[in-house]
Amino acid sequence: MTAPIPITVAYGDGIGPEIMKATLRVIEAAGAPLAIETIEVGEQVYKRGVETGMEHHAWDSLRRTKVFLKAPITTPQGGGYKSLNVTIRKALGLYANVRPCISYYPFVDTKHPVMDVVIVRENEEDLYAGIEHRQTDQVYQCLKLITRPGSEKIIRYAFEYARRHHRRKVTCLVKDNIMKLTDGLFHKVFDEIAAGYPEIEHETWIVDIGTAKLADTPEAFDVIVTPNLYGDVLSDVAAQIVGSVGLAGSANIGDQVAMFEAIHGSAPRLAGQNAANPSGLLLAAVMMLEHVGQTDVAARVHNAWLRTMEDGVHTPDVFKDGISREKVGTAEFADAVIERLGQMPRVLKPVSYPAMEPMALWRPNPESKKAVKDLLGVDMFLDWGPEAPDDLGDALRQVTAGPLRLRVITNRGVKVWPDGLPETFCTDHWRCRFMADEGQDLKPGHVAELLQNALAAGFEPIKTENLYLFDGVPGFSAVHG
Ligand code: NAD
């Protein structure tokens, strides 16, 4: 007999306890040997003054079992509470958010009968690093961080997922026609990693037209991999158009720990009525069973669930006259799935989860060498005016340090000096690019000296960004206009 697998379970808030009880009953009846540790998360914990919504001993359980099945929680309104999901993702390095969006036509109403898309969203980086600043009276900034290891991890995961699940294609969605360095890196890494999976088709779309295409023709997609913000938007679009927000589960995967949950919230108005659909959490539990190597049990539960849906045994949220046969509550739906354990769907495609070797996930490449960096100049950002850009250019031309000379000034990325257009709207936030003359040796100390000289001349620098060549390739965007 297999030793029980330790997992951490949280019953959550609202409909959480009902759908968690239903889910655990099904997977236990299917024979999953689990050793469950129960923790409390969510509303009551927040209200006890724990701003993350989770206490120390609960974190200890997660770090011990490394597998978390979580029911939805209610985040109290107002009052500085931190999102538990964001905290868990960041603290435990859950870099991949995986959300299968599948239509169950003709048993669940949908505009897209043949949709079967898995969104693999990067979960830790991009604009979600939470590094924001107000820099001037008028201007606020949010830093978008895309890293090579972060991109390699998520893209490798997407291809490994595709290989394991016999998927034919991986699509990358980025906006690298505009963000050439950050999204450009994601695209480049995608092409590099795709080369190692010749049996899987790969393609890249610009995210705006790609999202429009997904909403219109989802059958053109299979696995999608994308940075955090696009993935956040896209995974909701995909879940909504498939017609079954209450039916989708998701996984948050890290190198050590993984978390599984339904994509919906705690639906407080439905709580305590035995009316919620437990399917989203149950399908998340199926992903969990596959993750812990209980592939036979995962397939038994998933196929019994498909058969239940086919038999028209539906909770009120998906019940439809003419399609459904029996309207049931949360507990009775779980009973119906348990009755069908061992049965296969007859119309929908049966699932199988072959036992496989662990995925070949990302490891640092010991061969990789650091690029040679050459400092060429600095972008100094000033809080100034707003007055005429030519006045700023004239005054700032007098500010120098070593070989650094003012070359160009932009406002919101548009060149305004020299030779700007009077029509260009300017704010009080100026990017002033200083470069060393060709052949002149620029030292980091010159940047510090430039800041001091700017201060002495009465300017207020709010930040600087060094301009480097990396192995001879510019590591900064060019100024156009
Ligand atoms: P929600 O997903 O809870 O509800 C949206 C709609 O879908 C409601 O009409 C609800 O009745 C219905 N619904 C949701 N799940 C259902 C199910 N399983 N069966 C039948 N119908 C279902 O979204 P919301 O109302 O915006 O949020 C409620 C609370 O949930 C908020 O406090 C929010 O912060 C929290 N939330 C938590 C998570 C999470 O824990 N991962 C995710 C989203 C929202």
JSON list of C-alpha atoms and ligand atoms in Angstrom, two decimals, residues 15 70 72-75 85 261 263-268 270 276-277 317, ligand 1:
[
{"chain": "A", "resi": 15, "resn": "ILE", "atom": "CA", "xyz": [-18.99, 28.51, 0.10]},
{"chain": "A", "resi": 70, "resn": "LYS", "atom": "CA", "xyz": [-7.16, 25.84, -0.74]},
{"chain": "A", "resi": 72, "resn": "PRO", "atom": "CA", "xyz": [-11.66, 30.44, -1.69]},
{"chain": "A", "resi": 73, "resn": "ILE", "atom": "CA", "xyz": [-11.45, 33.06, 1.03]},
{"chain": "A", "resi": 74, "resn": "THR", "atom": "CA", "xyz": [-13.15, 36.38, 1.62]},
{"chain": "A", "resi": 75, "resn": "THR", "atom": "CA", "xyz": [-10.79, 39.33, 1.73]},
{"chain": "A", "resi": 85, "resn": "ASN", "atom": "CA", "xyz": [-2.72, 34.52, -2.72]},
{"chain": "A", "resi": 261, "resn": "GLU", "atom": "CA", "xyz": [-7.66, 26.09, -5.93]},
{"chain": "A", "resi": 263, "resn": "ILE", "atom": "CA", "xyz": [-10.65, 30.11, -9.88]},
{"chain": "A", "resi": 264, "resn": "HIS", "atom": "CA", "xyz": [-13.81, 31.59, -8.36]},
{"chain": "A", "resi": 265, "resn": "GLY", "atom": "CA", "xyz": [-14.16, 33.43, -5.04]},
{"chain": "A", "resi": 266, "resn": "SER", "atom": "CA", "xyz": [-16.03, 32.64, -1.85]},
{"chain": "A", "resi": 267, "resn": "ALA", "atom": "CA", "xyz": [-19.48, 33.62, -3.23]},
{"chain": "A", "resi": 268, "resn": "PRO", "atom": "CA", "xyz": [-20.69, 34.77, 0.22]},
{"chain": "A", "resi": 270, "resn": "LEU", "atom": "CA", "xyz": [-24.46, 31.39, -1.80]},
{"chain": "A", "resi": 276, "resn": "ALA", "atom": "CA", "xyz": [-22.47, 25.93, -4.84]},
{"chain": "A", "resi": 277, "resn": "ASN", "atom": "CA", "xyz": [-20.78, 23.98, -7.60]},
{"chain": "A", "resi": 317, "resn": "ASP", "atom": "CA", "xyz": [-25.25, 27.49, -11.79]},
{"chain": "B", "resi": 1, "resn": "NAD", "atom": "P1", "xyz": [-17.05, 35.07, -6.73]},
{"chain": "B", "resi": 1, "resn": "NAD", "atom": "O1", "xyz": [-16.26, 34.21, -7.67]},
{"chain": "B", "resi": 1, "resn": "NAD", "atom": "O2", "xyz": [-17.09, 34.64, -5.31]},
{"chain": "B", "resi": 1, "resn": "NAD", "atom": "O3", "xyz": [-18.56, 35.16, -7.28]},
{"chain": "B", "resi": 1, "resn": "NAD", "atom": "C1", "xyz": [-18.88, 35.64, -8.58]},
{"chain": "B", "resi": 1, "resn": "NAD", "atom": "C2", "xyz": [-20.23, 35.04, -9.02]},
{"chain": "B", "resi": 1, "resn": "NAD", "atom": "O4", "xyz": [-20.06, 33.65, -9.32]},
{"chain": "B", "resi": 1, "resn": "NAD", "atom": "C3", "xyz": [-21.30, 35.11, -7.94]},
{"chain": "B", "resi": 1, "resn": "NAD", "atom": "O5", "xyz": [-22.55, 35.30, -8.59]},
{"chain": "B", "resi": 1, "resn": "NAD", "atom": "C4", "xyz": [-21.26, 33.74, -7.31]},
{"chain": "B", "resi": 1, "resn": "NAD", "atom": "O6", "xyz": [-22.50, 33.36, -6.74]},
{"chain": "B", "resi": 1, "resn": "NAD", "atom": "C5", "xyz": [-20.90, 32.84, -8.50]},
{"chain": "B", "resi": 1, "resn": "NAD", "atom": "N1", "xyz": [-20.11, 31.67, -8.09]},
{"chain": "B", "resi": 1, "resn": "NAD", "atom": "C6", "xyz": [-18.79, 31.67, -7.72]},
{"chain": "B", "resi": 1, "resn": "NAD", "atom": "N2", "xyz": [-18.41, 30.43, -7.42]},
{"chain": "B", "resi": 1, "resn": "NAD", "atom": "C7", "xyz": [-19.48, 29.64, -7.60]},
{"chain": "B", "resi": 1, "resn": "NAD", "atom": "C8", "xyz": [-19.69, 28.24, -7.44]},
{"chain": "B", "resi": 1, "resn": "NAD", "atom": "N3", "xyz": [-18.70, 27.42, -7.05]},
{"chain": "B", "resi": 1, "resn": "NAD", "atom": "N4", "xyz": [-20.91, 27.75, -7.69]},
{"chain": "B", "resi": 1, "resn": "NAD", "atom": "C9", "xyz": [-21.91, 28.54, -8.10]},
{"chain": "B", "resi": 1, "resn": "NAD", "atom": "N5", "xyz": [-21.77, 29.88, -8.29]},
{"chain": "B", "resi": 1, "resn": "NAD", "atom": "C10", "xyz": [-20.57, 30.41, -8.03]},
{"chain": "B", "resi": 1, "resn": "NAD", "atom": "O7", "xyz": [-16.48, 36.55, -6.86]},
{"chain": "B", "resi": 1, "resn": "NAD", "atom": "P2", "xyz": [-16.75, 37.86, -5.98]},
{"chain": "B", "resi": 1, "resn": "NAD", "atom": "O8", "xyz": [-18.21, 37.92, -5.61]},
{"chain": "B", "resi": 1, "resn": "NAD", "atom": "O9", "xyz": [-16.17, 38.97, -6.75]},
{"chain": "B", "resi": 1, "resn": "NAD", "atom": "O10", "xyz": [-15.88, 37.69, -4.67]},
{"chain": "B", "resi": 1, "resn": "NAD", "atom": "C11", "xyz": [-16.37, 37.21, -3.41]},
{"chain": "B", "resi": 1, "resn": "NAD", "atom": "C12", "xyz": [-15.22, 37.10, -2.43]},
{"chain": "B", "resi": 1, "resn": "NAD", "atom": "O11", "xyz": [-14.28, 36.13, -2.90]},
{"chain": "B", "resi": 1, "resn": "NAD", "atom": "C13", "xyz": [-14.43, 38.41, -2.25]},
{"chain": "B", "resi": 1, "resn": "NAD", "atom": "O12", "xyz": [-14.14, 38.59, -0.87]},
{"chain": "B", "resi": 1, "resn": "NAD", "atom": "C14", "xyz": [-13.15, 38.16, -3.03]},
{"chain": "B", "resi": 1, "resn": "NAD", "atom": "O13", "xyz": [-12.07, 38.90, -2.48]},
{"chain": "B", "resi": 1, "resn": "NAD", "atom": "C15", "xyz": [-12.96, 36.68, -2.82]},
{"chain": "B", "resi": 1, "resn": "NAD", "atom": "N6", "xyz": [-12.15, 36.01, -3.85]},
{"chain": "B", "resi": 1, "resn": "NAD", "atom": "C16", "xyz": [-11.30, 35.04, -3.41]},
{"chain": "B", "resi": 1, "resn": "NAD", "atom": "C17", "xyz": [-10.55, 34.31, -4.32]},
{"chain": "B", "resi": 1, "resn": "NAD", "atom": "C18", "xyz": [-9.63, 33.25, -3.79]},
{"chain": "B", "resi": 1, "resn": "NAD", "atom": "O14", "xyz": [-9.66, 32.94, -2.62]},
{"chain": "B", "resi": 1, "resn": "NAD", "atom": "N7", "xyz": [-8.79, 32.68, -4.63]},
{"chain": "B", "resi": 1, "resn": "NAD", "atom": "C19", "xyz": [-10.68, 34.55, -5.70]},
{"chain": "B", "resi": 1, "resn": "NAD", "atom": "C20", "xyz": [-11.58, 35.53, -6.13]},
{"chain": "B", "resi": 1, "resn": "NAD", "atom": "C21", "xyz": [-12.32, 36.25, -5.20]}
]
